[in-house]
mmCIF file of C-alpha atoms in Angstrom:
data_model
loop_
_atom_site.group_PDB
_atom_site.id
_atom_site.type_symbol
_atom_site.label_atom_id
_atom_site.label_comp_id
_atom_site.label_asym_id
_atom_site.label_seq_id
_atom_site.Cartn_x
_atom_site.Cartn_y
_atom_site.Cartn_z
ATOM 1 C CA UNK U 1 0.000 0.000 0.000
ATOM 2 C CA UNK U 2 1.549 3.614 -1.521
ATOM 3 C CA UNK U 3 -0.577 5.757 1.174
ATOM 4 C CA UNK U 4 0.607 9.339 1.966
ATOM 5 C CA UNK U 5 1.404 9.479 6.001
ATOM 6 C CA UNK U 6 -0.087 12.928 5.463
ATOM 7 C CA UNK U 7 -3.579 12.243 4.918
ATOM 8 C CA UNK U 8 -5.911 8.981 5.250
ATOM 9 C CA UNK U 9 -6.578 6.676 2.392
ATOM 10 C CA UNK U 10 -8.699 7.907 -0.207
ATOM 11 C CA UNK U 11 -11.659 5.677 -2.293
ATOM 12 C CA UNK U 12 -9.444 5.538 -4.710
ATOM 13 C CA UNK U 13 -6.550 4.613 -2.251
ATOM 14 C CA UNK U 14 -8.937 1.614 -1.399
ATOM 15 C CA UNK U 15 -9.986 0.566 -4.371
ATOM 16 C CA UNK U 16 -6.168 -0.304 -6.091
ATOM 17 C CA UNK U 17 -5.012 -1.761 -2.896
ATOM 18 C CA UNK U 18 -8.006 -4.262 -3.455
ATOM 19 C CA UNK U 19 -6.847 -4.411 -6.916
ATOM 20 C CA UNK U 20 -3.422 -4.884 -5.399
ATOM 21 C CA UNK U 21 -3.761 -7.713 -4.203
ATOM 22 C CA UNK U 22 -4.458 -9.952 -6.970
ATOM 23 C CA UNK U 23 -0.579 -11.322 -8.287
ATOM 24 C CA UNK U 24 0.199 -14.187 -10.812
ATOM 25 C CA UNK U 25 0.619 -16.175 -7.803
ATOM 26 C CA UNK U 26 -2.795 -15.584 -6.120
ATOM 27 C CA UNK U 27 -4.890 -14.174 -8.949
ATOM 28 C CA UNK U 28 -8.044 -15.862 -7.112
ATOM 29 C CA UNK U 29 -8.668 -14.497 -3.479
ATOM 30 C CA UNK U 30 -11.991 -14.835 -1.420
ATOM 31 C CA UNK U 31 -13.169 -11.928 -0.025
ATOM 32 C CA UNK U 32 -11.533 -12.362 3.401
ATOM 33 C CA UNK U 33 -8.366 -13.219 1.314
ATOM 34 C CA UNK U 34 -8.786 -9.641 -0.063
ATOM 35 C CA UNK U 35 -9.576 -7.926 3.031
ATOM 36 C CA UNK U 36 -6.044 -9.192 4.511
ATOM 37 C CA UNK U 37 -4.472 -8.957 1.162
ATOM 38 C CA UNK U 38 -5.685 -5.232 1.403
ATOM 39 C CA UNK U 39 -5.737 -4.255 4.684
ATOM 40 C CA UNK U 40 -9.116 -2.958 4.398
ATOM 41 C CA UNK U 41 -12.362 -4.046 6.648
ATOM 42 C CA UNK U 42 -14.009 -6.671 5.920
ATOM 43 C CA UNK U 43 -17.307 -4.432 4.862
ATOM 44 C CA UNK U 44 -15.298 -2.051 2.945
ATOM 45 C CA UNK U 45 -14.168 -4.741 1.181
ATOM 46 C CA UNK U 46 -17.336 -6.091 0.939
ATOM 47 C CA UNK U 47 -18.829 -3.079 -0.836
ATOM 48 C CA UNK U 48 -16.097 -2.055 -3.140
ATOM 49 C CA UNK U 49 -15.894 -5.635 -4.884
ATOM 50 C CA UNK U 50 -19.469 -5.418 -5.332
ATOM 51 C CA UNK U 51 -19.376 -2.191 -6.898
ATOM 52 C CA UNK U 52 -15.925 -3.252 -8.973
ATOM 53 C CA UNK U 53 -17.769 -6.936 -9.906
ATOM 54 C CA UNK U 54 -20.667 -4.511 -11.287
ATOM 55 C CA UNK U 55 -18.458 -2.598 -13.332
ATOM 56 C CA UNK U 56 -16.531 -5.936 -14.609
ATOM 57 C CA UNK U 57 -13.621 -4.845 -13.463
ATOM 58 C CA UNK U 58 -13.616 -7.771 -10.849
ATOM 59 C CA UNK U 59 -15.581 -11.055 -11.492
ATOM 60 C CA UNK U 60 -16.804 -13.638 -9.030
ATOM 61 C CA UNK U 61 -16.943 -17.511 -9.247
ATOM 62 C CA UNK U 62 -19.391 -19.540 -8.134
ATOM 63 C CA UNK U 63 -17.514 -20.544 -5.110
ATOM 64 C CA UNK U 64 -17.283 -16.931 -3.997
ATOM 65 C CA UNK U 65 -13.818 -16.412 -5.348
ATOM 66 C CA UNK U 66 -13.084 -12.763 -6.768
ATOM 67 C CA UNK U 67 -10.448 -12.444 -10.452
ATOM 68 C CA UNK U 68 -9.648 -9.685 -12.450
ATOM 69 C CA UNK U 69 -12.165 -8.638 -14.729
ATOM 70 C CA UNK U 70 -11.134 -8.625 -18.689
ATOM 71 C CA UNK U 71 -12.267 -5.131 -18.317
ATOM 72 C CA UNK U 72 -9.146 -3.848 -16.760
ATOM 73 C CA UNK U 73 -7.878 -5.979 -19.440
ATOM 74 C CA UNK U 74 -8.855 -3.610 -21.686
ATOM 75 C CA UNK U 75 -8.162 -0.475 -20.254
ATOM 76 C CA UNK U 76 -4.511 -1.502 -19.870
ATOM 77 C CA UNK U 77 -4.633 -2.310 -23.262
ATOM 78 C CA UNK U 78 -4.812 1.290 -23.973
ATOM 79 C CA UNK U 79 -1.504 2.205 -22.078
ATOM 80 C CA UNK U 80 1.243 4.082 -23.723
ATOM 81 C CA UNK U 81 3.772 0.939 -24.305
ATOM 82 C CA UNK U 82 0.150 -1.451 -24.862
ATOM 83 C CA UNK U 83 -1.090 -2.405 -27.947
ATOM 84 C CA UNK U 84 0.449 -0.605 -30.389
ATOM 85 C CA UNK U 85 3.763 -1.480 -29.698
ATOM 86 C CA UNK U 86 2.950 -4.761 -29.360
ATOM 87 C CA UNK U 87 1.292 -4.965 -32.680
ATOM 88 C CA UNK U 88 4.462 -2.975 -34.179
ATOM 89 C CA UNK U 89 6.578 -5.866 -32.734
ATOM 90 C CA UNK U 90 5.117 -8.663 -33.121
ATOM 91 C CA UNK U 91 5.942 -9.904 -36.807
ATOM 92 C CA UNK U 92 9.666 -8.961 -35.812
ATOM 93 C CA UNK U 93 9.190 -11.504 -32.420
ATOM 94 C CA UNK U 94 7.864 -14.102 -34.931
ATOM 95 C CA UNK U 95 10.844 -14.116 -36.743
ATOM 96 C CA UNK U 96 13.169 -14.272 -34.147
ATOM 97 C CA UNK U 97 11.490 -16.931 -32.023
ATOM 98 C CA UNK U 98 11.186 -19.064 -35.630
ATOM 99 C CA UNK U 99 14.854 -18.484 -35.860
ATOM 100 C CA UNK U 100 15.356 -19.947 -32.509
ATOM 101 C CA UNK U 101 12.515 -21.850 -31.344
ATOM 102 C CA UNK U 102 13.208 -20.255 -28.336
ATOM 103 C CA UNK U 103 11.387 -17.116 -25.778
ATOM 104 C CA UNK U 104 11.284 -13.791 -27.374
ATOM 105 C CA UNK U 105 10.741 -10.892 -24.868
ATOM 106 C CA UNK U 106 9.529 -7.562 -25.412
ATOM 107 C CA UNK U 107 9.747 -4.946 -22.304
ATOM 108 C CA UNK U 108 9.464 -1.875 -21.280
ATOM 109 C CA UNK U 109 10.801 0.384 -18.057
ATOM 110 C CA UNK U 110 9.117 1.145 -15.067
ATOM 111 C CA UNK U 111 10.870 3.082 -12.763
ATOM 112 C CA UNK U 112 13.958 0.348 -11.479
ATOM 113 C CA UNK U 113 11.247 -2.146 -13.052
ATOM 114 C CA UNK U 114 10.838 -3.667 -16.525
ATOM 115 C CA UNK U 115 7.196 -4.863 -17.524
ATOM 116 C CA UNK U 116 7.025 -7.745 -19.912
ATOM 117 C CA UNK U 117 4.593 -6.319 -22.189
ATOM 118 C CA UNK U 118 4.600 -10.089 -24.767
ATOM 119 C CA UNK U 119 6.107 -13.170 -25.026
ATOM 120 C CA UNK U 120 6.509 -15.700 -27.454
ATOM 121 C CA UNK U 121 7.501 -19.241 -25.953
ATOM 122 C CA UNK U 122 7.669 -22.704 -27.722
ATOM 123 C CA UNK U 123 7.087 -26.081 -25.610
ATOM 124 C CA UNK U 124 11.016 -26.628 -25.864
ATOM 125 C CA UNK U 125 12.262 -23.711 -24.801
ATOM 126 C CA UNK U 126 14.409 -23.273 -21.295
ATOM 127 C CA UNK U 127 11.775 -22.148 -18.654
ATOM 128 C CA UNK U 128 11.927 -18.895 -17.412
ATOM 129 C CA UNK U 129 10.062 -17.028 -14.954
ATOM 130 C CA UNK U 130 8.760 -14.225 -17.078
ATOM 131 C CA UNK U 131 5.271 -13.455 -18.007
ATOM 132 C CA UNK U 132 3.069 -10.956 -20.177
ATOM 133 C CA UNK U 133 2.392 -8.274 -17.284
ATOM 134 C CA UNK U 134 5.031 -9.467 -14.947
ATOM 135 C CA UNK U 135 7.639 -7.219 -13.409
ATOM 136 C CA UNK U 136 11.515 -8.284 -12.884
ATOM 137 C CA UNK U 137 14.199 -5.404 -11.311
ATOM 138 C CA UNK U 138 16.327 -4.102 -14.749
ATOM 139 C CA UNK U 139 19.630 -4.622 -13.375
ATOM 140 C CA UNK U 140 19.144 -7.915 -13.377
ATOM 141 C CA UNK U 141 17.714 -9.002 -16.798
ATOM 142 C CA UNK U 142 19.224 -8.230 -20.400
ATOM 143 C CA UNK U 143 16.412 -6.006 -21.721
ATOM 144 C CA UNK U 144 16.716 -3.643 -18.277
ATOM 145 C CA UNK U 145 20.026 -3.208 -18.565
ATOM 146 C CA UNK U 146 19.426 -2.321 -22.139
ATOM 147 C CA UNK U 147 16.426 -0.095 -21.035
ATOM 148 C CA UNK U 148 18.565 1.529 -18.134
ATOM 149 C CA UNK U 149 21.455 2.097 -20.295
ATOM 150 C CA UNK U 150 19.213 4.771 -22.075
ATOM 151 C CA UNK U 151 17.242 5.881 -19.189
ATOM 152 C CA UNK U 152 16.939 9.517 -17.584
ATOM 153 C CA UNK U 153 20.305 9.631 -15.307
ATOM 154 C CA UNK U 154 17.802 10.256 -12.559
ATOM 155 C CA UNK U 155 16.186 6.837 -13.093
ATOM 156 C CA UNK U 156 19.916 5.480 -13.246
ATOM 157 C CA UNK U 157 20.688 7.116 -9.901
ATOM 158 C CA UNK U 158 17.532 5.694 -8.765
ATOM 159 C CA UNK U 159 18.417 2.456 -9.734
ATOM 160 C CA UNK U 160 22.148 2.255 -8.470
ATOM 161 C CA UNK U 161 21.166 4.117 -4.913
ATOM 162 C CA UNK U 162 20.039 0.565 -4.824
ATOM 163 C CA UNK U 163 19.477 -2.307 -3.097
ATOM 164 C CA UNK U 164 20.232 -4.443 -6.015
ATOM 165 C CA UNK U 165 18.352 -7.709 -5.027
ATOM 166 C CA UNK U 166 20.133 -10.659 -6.272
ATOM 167 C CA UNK U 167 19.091 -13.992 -7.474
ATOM 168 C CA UNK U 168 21.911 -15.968 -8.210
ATOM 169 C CA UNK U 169 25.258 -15.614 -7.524
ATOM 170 C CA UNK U 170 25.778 -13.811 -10.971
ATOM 171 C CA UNK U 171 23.396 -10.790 -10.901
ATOM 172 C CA UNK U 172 24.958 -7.519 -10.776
ATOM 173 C CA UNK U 173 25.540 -6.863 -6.883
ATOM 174 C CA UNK U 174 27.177 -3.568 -6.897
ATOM 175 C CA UNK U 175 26.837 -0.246 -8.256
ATOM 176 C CA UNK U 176 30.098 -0.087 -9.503
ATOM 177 C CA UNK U 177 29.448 -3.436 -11.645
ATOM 178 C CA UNK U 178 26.439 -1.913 -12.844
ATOM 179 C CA UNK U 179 27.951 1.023 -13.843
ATOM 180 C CA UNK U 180 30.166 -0.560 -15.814
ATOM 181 C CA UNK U 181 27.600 -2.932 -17.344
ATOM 182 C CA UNK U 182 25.487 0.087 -18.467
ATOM 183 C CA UNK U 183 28.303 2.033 -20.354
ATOM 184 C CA UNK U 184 28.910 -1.182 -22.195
ATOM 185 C CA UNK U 185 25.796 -1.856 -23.393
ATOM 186 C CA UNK U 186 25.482 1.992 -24.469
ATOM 187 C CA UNK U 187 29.383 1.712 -26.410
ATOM 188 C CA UNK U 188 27.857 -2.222 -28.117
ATOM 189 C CA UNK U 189 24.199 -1.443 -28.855
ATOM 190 C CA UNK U 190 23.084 -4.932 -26.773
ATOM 191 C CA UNK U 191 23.074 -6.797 -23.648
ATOM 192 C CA UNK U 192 24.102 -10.139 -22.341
ATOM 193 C CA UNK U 193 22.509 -11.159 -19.097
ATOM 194 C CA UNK U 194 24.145 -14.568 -17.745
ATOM 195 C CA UNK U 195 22.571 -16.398 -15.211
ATOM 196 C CA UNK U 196 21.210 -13.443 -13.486
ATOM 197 C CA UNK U 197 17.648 -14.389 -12.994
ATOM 198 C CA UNK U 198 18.249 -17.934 -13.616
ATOM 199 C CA UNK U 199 21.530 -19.987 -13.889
ATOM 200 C CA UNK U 200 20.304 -22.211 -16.439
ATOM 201 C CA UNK U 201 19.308 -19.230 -18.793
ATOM 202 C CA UNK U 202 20.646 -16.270 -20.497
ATOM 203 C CA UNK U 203 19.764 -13.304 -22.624
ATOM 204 C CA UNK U 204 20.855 -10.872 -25.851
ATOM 205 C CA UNK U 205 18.930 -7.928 -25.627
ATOM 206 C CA UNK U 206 18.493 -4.828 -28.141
ATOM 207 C CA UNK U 207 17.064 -1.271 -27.431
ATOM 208 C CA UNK U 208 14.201 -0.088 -29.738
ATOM 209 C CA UNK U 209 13.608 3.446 -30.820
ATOM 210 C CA UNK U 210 10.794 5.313 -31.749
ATOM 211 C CA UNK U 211 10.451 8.325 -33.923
ATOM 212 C CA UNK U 212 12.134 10.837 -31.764
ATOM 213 C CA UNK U 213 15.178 8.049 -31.424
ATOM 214 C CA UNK U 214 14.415 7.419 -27.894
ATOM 215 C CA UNK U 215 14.510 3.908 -26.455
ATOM 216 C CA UNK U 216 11.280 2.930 -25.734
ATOM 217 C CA UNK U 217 11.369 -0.832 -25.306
ATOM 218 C CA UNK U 218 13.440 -3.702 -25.970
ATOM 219 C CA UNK U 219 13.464 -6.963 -26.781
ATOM 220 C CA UNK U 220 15.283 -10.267 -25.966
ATOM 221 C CA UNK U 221 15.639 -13.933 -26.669
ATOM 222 C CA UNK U 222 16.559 -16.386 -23.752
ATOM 223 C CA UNK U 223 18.097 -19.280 -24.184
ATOM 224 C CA UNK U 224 19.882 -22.249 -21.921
ATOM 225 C CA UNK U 225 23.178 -21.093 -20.376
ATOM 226 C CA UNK U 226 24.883 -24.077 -21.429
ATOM 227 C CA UNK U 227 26.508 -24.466 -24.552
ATOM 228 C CA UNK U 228 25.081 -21.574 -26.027
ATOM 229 C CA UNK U 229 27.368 -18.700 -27.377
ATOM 230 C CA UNK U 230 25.259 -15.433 -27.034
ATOM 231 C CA UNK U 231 27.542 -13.880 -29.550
ATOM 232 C CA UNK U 232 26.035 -15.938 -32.337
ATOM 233 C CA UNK U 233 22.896 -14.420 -31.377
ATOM 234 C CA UNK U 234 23.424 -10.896 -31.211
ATOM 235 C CA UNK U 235 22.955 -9.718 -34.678
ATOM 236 C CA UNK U 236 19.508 -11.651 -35.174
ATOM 237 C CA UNK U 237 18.337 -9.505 -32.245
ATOM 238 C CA UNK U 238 19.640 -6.402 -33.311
ATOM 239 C CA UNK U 239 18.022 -6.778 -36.620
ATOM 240 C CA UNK U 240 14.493 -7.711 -34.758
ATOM 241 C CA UNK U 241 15.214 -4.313 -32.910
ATOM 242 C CA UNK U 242 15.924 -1.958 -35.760
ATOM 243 C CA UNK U 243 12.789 -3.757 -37.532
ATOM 244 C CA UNK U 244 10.402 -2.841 -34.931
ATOM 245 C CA UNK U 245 12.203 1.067 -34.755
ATOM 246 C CA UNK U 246 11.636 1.233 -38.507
ATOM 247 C CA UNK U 247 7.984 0.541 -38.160
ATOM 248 C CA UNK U 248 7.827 2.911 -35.004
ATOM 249 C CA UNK U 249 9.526 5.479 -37.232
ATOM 250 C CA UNK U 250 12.834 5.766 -36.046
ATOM 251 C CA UNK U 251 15.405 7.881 -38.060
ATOM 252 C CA UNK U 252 18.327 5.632 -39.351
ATOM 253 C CA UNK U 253 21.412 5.423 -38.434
ATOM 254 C CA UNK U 254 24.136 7.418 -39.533
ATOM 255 C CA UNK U 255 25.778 6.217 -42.753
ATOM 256 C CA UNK U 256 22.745 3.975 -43.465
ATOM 257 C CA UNK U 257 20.281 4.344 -46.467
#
């Protein structure tokens, strides 16, 4: 809960901690469930999923169980980074995931977050813990180091103030490492993420542009750690990337027709 200490919780307060508390791992709560989950009364809670099940924004099972309603669904749909980009990318994510038969990742940054905004994953590809409308922190994944290599330096700041939570023993630790990580990826044009989120996985990522040459997403295919050279795979992505800037109406490169 993101309440002000300088003032009491608003409707609206109420109403997205409620929403809140729905994640991928309990995206079915009863309505006590979501009165803890909240931290809301029990007849508060009461009343607002009524009035949110009404509006479709919440829908109830026949065991009394509250979900998310498709139409949030569709009002996310209409963010910024939603559909459009998505529909920009997607041909380019079909080619690389047919080229590699394995996930293809497109993201954008939130704050020290990145949002998985699609996926494309085939039966055989190495498991990873991503989904469409999950979260991960950047420093530790290949497309949020690509995203906070291009990011406002206050974001960056934000970012290395840290804490930089790890997950294995390879994810960037330190601000210093970081650092160094981020000027790369700015000097290469891509990122290689090793074993940061998973040991048995790793990453190329590539920044996309739009029209005012500002990275505004990028994308990434994971693959397993072992016995894969990410090198091999860098210039697939990068082409997926420019593909999707072309479409978004990024200028070209310097010295490029």
């Amino acid at each position: 809960m993101r309440h002000s200490a300088q003032r009491p919780p608003s409707v609206v307060d109420r109403v997205l901690d409620l929403l809140g508390a729905f994640t991928a791992e309990r995206p079915r709560l009863t309505l006590s469930e979501l009165s803890r989950r909240a931290g809301l009364p029990l007849s508060t809670t009461h009343r607002l999923a009524g009035e949110l099940t009404r509006r479709g924004a919440l829908v109830r099972d026949e065991a009394g169980g509250y979900r998310v309603g498709l139409w949030l669904w569709e009002v996310a749909s209409l963010a910024p980074h939603g559909a459009e980009l998505r529909e920009s990318a997607m041909p380019f994510l079909e080619d690389l995931y047919e080229a590699t038969h394995q996930n293809v990742q497109l993201a954008v940054l939130d704050g020290p977050e990145v949002v998985f905004v699609e996926r494309i994953s085939g039966r055989g590809a190495v498991n990873v813990v991503t989904r469409v409308g999950g979260r991960l922190p950047a420093h530790a994944t290949g497309v949020g180091q690509v995203l906070l290599a291009h990011a406002p330096a206050e974001t960056q700041e934000e970012v290395l103030a840290g804490p930089l939570k790890t997950f294995t023993p390879k994810t960037i630790g330190s601000p210093a490492q970081l650092r160094r990580v981020l000027a790369d990826v700015r000097r290469d044009g891509y990122a290689i993420s090793d074993g940061q989120i998973e040991l048995i996985a790793l990453s190329v990522a590539a920044p996309v542009r739009d029209a005012t040459d500002d990275v505004v997403a990028a994308i990434s295919v994971v693959v397993p750690a072992e016995g894969t050279d990410p090198r091999t795979l860098v210039p697939a992505v990068r082409a997926a990337a420019r593909g999707i800037s072309r479409v978004l109406g990024a200028p070209r490169p310097a010295g490029r027709e």
